[in-house]
PDB file of C-alpha atoms and ligand atoms in Angstrom:
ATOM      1  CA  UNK G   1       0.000   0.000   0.000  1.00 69.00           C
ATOM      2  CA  UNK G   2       1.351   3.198  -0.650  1.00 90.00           C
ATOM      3  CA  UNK G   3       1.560   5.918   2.028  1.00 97.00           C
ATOM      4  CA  UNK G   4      -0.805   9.356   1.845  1.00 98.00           C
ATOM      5  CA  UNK G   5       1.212  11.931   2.618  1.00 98.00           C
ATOM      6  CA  UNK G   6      -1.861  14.327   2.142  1.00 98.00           C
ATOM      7  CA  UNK G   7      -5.555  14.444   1.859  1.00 98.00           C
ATOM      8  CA  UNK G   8      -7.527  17.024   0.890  1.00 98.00           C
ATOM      9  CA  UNK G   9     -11.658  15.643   1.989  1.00 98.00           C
ATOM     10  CA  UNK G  10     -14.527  17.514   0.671  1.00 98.00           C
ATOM     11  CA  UNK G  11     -12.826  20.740   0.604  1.00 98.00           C
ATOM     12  CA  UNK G  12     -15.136  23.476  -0.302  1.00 98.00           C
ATOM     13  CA  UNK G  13     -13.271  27.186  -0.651  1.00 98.00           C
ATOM     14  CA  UNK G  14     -15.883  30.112  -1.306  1.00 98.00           C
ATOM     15  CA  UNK G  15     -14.708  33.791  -1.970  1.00 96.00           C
ATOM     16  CA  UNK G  16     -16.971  36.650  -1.080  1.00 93.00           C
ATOM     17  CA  UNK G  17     -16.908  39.561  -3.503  1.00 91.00           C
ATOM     18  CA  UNK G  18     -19.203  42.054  -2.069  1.00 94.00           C
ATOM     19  CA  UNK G  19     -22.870  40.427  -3.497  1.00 94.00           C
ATOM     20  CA  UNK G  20     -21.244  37.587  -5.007  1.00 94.00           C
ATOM     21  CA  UNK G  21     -19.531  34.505  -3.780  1.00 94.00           C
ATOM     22  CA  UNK G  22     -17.350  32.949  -5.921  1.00 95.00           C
ATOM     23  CA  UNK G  23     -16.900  28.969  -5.430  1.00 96.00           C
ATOM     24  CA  UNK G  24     -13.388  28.331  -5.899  1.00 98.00           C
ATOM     25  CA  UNK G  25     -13.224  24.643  -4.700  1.00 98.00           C
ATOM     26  CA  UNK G  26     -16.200  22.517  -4.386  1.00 98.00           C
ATOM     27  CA  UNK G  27     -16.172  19.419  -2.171  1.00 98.00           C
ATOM     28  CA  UNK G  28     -13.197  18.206  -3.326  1.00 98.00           C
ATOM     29  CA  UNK G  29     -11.314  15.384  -2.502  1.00 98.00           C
ATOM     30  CA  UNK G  30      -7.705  14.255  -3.406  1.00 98.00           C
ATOM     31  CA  UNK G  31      -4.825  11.733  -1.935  1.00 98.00           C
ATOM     32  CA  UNK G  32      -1.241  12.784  -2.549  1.00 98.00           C
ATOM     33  CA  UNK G  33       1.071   9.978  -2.367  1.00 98.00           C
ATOM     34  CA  UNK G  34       4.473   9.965  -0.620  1.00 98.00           C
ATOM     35  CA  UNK G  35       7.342  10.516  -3.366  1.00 98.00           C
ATOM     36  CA  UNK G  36       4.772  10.601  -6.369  1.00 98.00           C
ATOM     37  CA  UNK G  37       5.129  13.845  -8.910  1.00 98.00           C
ATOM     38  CA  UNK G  38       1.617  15.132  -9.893  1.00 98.00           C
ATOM     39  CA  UNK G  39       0.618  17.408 -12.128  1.00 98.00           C
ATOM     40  CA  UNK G  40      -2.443  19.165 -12.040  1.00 98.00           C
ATOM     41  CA  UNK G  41      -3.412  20.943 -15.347  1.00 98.00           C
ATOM     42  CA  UNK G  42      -6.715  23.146 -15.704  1.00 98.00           C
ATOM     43  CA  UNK G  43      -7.711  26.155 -17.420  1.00 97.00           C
ATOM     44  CA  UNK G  44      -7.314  29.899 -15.538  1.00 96.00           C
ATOM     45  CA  UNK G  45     -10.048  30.210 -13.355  1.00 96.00           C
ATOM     46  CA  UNK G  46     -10.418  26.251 -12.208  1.00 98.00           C
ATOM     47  CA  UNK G  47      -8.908  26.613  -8.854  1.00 98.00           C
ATOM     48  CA  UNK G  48      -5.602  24.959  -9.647  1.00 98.00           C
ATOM     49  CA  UNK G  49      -3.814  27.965  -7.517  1.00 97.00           C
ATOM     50  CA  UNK G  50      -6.702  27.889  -4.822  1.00 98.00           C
ATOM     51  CA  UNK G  51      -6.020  24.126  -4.265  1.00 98.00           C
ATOM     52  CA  UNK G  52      -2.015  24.682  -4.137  1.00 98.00           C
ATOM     53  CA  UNK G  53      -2.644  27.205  -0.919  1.00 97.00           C
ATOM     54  CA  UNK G  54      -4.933  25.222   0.519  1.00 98.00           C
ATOM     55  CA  UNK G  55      -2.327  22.351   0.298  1.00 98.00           C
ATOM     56  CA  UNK G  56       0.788  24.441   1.453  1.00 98.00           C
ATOM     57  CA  UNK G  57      -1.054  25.656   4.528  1.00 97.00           C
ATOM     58  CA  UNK G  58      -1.351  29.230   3.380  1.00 96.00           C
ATOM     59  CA  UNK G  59      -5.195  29.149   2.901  1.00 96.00           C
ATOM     60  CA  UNK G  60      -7.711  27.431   4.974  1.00 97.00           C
ATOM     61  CA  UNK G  61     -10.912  25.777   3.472  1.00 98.00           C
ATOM     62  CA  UNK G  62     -14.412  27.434   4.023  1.00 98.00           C
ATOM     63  CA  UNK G  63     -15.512  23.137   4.548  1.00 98.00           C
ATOM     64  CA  UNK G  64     -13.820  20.121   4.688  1.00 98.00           C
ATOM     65  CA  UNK G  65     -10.647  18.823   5.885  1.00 98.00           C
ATOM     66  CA  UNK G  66      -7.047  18.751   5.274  1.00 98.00           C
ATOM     67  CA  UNK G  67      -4.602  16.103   6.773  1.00 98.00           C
ATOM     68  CA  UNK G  68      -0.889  16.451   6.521  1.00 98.00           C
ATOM     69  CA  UNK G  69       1.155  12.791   7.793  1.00 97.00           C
ATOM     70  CA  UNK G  70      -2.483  11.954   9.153  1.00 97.00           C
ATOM     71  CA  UNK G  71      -3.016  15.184  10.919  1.00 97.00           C
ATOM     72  CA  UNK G  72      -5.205  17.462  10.391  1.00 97.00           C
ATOM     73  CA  UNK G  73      -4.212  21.185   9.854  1.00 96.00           C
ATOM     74  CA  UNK G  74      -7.352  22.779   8.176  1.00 95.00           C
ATOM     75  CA  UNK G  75      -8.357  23.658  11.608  1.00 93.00           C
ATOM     76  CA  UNK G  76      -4.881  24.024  13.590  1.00 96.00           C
ATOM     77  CA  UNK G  77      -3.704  27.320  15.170  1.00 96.00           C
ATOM     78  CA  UNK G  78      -1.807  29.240  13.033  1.00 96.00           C
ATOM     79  CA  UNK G  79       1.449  28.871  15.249  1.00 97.00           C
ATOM     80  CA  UNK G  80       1.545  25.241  14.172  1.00 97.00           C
ATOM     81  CA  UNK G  81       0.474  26.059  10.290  1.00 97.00           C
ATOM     82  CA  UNK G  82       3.981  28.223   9.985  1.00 97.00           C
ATOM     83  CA  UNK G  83       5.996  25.465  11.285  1.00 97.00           C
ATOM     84  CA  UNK G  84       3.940  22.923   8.889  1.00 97.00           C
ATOM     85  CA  UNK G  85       4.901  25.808   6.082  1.00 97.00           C
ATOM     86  CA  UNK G  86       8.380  26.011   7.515  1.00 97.00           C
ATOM     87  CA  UNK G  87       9.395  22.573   8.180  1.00 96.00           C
ATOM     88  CA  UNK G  88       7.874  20.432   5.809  1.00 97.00           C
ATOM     89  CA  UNK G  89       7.298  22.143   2.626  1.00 98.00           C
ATOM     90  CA  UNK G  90       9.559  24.206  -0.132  1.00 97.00           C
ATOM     91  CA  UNK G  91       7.386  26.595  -2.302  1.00 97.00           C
ATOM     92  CA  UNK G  92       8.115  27.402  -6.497  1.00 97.00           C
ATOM     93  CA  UNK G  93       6.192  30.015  -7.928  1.00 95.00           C
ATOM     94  CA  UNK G  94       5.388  31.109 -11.411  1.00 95.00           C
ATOM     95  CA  UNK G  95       7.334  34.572 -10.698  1.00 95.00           C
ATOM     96  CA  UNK G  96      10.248  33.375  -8.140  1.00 96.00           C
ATOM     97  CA  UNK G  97       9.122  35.669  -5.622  1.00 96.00           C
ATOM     98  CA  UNK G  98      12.670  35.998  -4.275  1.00 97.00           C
ATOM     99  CA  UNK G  99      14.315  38.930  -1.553  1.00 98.00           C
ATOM    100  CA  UNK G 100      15.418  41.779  -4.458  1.00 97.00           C
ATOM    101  CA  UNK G 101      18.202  42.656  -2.091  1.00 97.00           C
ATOM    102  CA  UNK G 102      19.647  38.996  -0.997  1.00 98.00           C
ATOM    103  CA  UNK G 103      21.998  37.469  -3.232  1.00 97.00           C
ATOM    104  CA  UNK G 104      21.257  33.927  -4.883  1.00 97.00           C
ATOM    105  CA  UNK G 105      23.120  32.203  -1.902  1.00 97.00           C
ATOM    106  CA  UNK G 106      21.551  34.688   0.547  1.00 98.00           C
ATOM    107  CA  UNK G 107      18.579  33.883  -0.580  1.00 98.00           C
ATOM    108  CA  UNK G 108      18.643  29.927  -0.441  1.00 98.00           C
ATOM    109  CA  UNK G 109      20.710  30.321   3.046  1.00 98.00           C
ATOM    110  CA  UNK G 110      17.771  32.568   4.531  1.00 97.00           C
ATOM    111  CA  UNK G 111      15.708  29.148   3.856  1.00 97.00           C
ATOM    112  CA  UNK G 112      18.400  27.151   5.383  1.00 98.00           C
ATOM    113  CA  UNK G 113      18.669  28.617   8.767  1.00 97.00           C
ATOM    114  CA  UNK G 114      14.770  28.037   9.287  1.00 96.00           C
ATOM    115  CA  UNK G 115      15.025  24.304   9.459  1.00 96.00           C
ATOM    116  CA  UNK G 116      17.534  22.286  11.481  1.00 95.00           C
ATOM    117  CA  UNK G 117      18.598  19.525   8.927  1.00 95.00           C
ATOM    118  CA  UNK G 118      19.447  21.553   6.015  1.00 97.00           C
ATOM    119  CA  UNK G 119      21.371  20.319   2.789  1.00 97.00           C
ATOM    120  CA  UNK G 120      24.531  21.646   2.433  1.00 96.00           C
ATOM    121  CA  UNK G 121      24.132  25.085   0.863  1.00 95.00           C
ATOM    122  CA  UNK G 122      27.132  24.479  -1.862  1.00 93.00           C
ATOM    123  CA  UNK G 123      25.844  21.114  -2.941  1.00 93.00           C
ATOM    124  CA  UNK G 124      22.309  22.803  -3.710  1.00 95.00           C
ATOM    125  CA  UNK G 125      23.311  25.796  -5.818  1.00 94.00           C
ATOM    126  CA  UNK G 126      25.719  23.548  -7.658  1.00 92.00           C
ATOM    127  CA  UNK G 127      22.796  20.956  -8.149  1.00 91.00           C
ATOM    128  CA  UNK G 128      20.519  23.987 -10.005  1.00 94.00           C
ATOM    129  CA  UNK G 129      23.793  24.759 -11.686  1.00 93.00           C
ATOM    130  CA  UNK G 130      24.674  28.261 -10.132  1.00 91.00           C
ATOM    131  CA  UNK G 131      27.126  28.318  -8.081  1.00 86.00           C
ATOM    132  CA  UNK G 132      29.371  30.586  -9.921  1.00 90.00           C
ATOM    133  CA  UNK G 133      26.151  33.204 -10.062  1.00 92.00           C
ATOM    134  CA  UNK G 134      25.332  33.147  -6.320  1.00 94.00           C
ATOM    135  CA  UNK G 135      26.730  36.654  -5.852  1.00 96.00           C
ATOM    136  CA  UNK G 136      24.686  37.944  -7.909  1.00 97.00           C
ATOM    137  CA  UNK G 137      21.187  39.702  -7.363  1.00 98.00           C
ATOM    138  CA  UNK G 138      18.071  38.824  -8.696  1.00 97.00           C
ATOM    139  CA  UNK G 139      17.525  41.497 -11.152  1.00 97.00           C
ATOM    140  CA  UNK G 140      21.213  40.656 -12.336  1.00 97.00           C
ATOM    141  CA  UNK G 141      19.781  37.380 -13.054  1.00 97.00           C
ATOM    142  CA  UNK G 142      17.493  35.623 -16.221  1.00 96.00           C
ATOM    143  CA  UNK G 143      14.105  34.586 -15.288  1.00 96.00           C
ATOM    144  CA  UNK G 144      15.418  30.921 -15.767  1.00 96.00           C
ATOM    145  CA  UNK G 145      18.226  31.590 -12.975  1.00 96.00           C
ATOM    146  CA  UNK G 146      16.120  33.054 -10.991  1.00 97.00           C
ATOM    147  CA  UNK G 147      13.617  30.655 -11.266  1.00 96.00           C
ATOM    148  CA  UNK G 148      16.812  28.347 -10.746  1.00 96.00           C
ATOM    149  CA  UNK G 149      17.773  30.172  -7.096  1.00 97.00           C
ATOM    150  CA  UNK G 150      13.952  29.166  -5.632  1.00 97.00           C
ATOM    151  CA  UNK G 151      13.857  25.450  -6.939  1.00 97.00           C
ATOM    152  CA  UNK G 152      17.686  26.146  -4.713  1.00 97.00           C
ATOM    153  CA  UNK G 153      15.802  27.809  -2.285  1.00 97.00           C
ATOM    154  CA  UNK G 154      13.060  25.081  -1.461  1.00 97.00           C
ATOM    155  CA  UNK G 155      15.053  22.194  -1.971  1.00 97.00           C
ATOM    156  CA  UNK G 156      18.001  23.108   0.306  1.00 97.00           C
ATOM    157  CA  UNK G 157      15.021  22.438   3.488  1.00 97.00           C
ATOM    158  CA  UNK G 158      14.826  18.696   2.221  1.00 97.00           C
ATOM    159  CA  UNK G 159      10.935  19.620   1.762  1.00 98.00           C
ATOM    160  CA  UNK G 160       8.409  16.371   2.292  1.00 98.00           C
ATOM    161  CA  UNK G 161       6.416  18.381   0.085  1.00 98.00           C
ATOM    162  CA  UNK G 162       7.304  20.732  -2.803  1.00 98.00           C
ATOM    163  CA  UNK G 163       4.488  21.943  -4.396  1.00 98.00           C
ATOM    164  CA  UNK G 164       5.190  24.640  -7.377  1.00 98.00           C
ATOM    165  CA  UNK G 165       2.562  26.887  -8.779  1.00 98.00           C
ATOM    166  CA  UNK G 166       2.956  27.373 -12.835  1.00 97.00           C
ATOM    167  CA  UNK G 167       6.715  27.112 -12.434  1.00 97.00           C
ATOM    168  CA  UNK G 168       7.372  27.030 -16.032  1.00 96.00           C
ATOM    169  CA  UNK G 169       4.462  29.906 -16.837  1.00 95.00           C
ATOM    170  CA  UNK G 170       6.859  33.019 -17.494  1.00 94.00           C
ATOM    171  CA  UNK G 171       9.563  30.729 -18.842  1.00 94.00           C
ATOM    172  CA  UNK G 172      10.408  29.820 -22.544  1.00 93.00           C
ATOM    173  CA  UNK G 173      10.403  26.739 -23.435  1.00 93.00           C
ATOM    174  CA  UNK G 174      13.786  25.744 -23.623  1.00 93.00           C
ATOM    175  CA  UNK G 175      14.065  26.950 -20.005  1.00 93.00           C
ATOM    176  CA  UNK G 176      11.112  25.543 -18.928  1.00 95.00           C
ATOM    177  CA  UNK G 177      12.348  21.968 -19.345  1.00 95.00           C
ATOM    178  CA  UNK G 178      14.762  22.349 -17.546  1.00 95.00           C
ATOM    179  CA  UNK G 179      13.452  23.732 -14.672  1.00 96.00           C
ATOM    180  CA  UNK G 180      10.804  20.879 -15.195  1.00 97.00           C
ATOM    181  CA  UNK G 181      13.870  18.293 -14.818  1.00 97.00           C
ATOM    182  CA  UNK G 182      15.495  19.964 -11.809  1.00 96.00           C
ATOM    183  CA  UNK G 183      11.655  19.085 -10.306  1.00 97.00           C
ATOM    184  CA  UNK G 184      11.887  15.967 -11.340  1.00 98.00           C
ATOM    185  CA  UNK G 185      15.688  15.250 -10.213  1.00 96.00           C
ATOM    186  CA  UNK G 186      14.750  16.868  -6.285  1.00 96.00           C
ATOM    187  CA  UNK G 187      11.632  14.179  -6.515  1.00 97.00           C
ATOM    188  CA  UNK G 188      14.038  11.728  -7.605  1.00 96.00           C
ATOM    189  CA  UNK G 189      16.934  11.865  -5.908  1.00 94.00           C
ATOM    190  CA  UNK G 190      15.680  13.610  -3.011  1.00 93.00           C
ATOM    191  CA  UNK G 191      12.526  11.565  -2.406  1.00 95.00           C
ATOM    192  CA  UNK G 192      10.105  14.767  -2.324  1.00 97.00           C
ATOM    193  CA  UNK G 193       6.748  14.469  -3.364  1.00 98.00           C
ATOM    194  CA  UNK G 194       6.268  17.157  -6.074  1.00 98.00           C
ATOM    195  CA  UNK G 195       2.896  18.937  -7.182  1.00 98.00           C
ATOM    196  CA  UNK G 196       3.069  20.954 -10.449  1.00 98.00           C
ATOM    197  CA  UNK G 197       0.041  23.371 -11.292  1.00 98.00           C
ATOM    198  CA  UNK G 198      -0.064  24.240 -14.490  1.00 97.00           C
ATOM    199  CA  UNK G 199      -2.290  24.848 -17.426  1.00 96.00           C
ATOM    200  CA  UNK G 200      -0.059  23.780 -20.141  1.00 96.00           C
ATOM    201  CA  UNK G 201      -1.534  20.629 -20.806  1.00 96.00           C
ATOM    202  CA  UNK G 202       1.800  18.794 -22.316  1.00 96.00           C
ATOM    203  CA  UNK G 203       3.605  19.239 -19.244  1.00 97.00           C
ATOM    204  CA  UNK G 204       1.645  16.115 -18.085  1.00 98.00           C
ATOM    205  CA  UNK G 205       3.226  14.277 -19.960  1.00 97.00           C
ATOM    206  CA  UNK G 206       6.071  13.988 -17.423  1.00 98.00           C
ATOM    207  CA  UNK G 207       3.891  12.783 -14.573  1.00 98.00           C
ATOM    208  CA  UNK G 208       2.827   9.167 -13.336  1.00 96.00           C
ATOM    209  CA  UNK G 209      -0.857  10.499 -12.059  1.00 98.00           C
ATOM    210  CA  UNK G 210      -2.462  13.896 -13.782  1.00 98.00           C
ATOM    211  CA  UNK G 211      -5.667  15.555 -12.052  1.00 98.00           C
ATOM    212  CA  UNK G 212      -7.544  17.634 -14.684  1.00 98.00           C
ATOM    213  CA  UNK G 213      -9.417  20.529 -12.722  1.00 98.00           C
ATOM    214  CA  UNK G 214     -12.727  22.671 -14.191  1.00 98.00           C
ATOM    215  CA  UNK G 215     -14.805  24.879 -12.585  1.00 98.00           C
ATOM    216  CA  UNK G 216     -13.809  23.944  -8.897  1.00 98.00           C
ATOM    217  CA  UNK G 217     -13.415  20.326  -9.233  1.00 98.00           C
ATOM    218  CA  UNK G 218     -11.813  17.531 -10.400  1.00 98.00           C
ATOM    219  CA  UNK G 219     -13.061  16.319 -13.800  1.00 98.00           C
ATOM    220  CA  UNK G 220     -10.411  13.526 -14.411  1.00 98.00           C
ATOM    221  CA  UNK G 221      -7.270  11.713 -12.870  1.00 98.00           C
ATOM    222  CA  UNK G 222      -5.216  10.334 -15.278  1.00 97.00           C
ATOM    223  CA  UNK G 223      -2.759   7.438 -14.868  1.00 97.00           C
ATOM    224  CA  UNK G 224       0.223   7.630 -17.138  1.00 96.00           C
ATOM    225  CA  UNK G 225       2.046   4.336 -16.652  1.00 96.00           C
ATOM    226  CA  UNK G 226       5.162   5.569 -18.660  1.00 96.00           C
ATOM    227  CA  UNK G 227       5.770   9.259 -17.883  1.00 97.00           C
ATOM    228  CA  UNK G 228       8.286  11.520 -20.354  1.00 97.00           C
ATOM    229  CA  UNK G 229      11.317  13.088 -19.375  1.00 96.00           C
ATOM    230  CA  UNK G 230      10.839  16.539 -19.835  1.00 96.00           C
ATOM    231  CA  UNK G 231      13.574  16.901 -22.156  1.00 94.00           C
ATOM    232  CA  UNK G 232      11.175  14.941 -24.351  1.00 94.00           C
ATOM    233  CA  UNK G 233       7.815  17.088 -23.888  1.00 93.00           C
ATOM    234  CA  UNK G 234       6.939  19.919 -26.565  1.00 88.00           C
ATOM    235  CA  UNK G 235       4.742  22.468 -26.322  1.00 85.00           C
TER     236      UNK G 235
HETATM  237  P1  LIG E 301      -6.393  28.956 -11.285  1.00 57.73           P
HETATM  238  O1  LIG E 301      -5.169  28.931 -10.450  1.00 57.73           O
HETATM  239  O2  LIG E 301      -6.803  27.621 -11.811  1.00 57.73           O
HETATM  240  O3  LIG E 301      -6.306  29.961 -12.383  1.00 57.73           O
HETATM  241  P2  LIG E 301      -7.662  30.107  -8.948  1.00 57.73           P
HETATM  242  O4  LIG E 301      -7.593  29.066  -7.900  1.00 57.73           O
HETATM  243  O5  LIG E 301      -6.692  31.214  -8.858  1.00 57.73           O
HETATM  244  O6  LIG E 301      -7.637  29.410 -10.373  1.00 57.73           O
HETATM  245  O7  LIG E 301      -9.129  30.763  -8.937  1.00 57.73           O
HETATM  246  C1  LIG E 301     -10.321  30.003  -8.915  1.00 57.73           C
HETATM  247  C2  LIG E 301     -11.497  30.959  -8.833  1.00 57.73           C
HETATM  248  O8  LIG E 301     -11.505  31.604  -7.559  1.00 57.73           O
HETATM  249  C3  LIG E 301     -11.484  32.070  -9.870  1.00 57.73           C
HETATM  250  O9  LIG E 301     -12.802  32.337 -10.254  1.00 57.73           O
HETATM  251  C4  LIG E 301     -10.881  33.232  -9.114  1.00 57.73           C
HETATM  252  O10 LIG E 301     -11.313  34.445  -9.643  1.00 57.73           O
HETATM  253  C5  LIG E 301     -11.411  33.006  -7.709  1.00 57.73           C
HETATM  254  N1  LIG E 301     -10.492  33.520  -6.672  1.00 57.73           N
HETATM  255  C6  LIG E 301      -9.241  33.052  -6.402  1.00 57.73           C
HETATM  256  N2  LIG E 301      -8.686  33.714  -5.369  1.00 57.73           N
HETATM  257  C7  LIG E 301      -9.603  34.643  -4.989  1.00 57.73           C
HETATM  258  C8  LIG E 301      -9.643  35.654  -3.982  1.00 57.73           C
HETATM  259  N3  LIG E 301      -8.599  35.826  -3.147  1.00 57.73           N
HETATM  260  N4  LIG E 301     -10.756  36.405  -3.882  1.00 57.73           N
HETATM  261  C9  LIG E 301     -11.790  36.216  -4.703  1.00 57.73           C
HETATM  262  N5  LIG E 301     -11.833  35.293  -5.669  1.00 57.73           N
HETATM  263  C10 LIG E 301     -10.765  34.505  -5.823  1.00 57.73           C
HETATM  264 MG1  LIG E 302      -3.359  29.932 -10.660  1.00 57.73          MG
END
């Protein structure tokens, strides 16, 4: 049997916008497996991103339950959601969302020195390739390096969980693939398990399980008994 590492059960997320409440998330239920990579694919709008913060602790449902390792932290204080945040998960995002004035290394060590176990901060920035560039700034840096620095930056906390929201989405392509296989090595080598939200439906290609999202919910999972490198995906 393989192990849940988390559950999302009959989560419901609704948004009030003055007179009208938008429905995000509608009863919906997932398992995440321990060391899979999934990739969930919908179009804007389907609550790919609304599912991703629900997941990484940094939104709560309006119903329903979330359990972490068989605990459940949809209704846990919020002292014990930052350390689930902190501890246990690394964060990519589709714009890096890295500290303008930190360096590439400054950056990945801030993330370091918030967990107690971290990887060694040389082997990581050599691993994403940069560690002749981590004296440089972000905005002395290409989208893909920077992108590069915060796959550095959440892997060097040995997350359980990495979950990355449109990673590849203000990439080209060339650079997209390989930030795709620097995912794929860190779930890999590292034994992470790896969610990847995107809505470019060939990147799916690359994953063992797909969930296709619309309107709220989950229309489809997908199994995908021989997965692509992403080297080998086009879009
Ligand atoms: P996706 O990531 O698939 O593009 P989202 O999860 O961002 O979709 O959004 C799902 C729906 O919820 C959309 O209709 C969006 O407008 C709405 N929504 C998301 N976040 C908020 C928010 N903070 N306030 C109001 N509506 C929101
Ligand atoms: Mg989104």
């Amino acid at each position: 049997m393989e192990k849940v590492l988390i559950e999302l059960n009959r989560v419901t997320k609704t948004y009030q916008m003055g007179e009208v409440t938008v429905e995000a998330l509608k009863e919906t239920s997932l398992k995440i497996y321990q060391g899979e990579l999934l990739v969930i694919l919908g179009p804007s709008g389907s609550g790919k991103s609304t599912m991703l913060n629900i997941l990484g602790g940094m939104d709560r449902p309006t119903s329903g339950k979330v359990l972490f390792d068989g605990e459940e932290i949809s209704d846990a204080p919020e002292s014990r959601l930052t350390r689930y945040r902190r501890n246990e998960l690394g964060f990519v995002f589709q714009f890096y969302n890295l500290i303008t004035d930190l360096t590439a290394r400054e950056n990945v060590e801030l993330a370091a020195n918030l967990v107690e176990d971290p990887l060694p901060l040389e082997d990581v920035l050599k691993d994403v390739g940069l560690d002749s560039r981590q004296e440089h700034f972000p905005s002395q840096m290409s989208g893909g390096e920077q992108q590069r620095v915060s796959i550095a930056r959440a892997a060097v906390k040995k997350p359980r969980l990495l979950l990355c929201d449109e990673p590849t989405g203000a990439l080209d392509f060339q650079t997209g693939k390989l930030i795709l296989s620097l995912l794929l090595k860190i779930n890999q080598e590292r034994g992470s398990t790896v969610v990847i939200v995107t809505h470019n439906t060939a990147i799916g290609a690359m994953a063992r399980r797909i969930i296709r999202m619309s309107s709220g919910r989950i229309a489809e999972i997908t199994e995908n008994p021989h997965p692509l490198s992403p080297e080998r995906i086009d879009w």
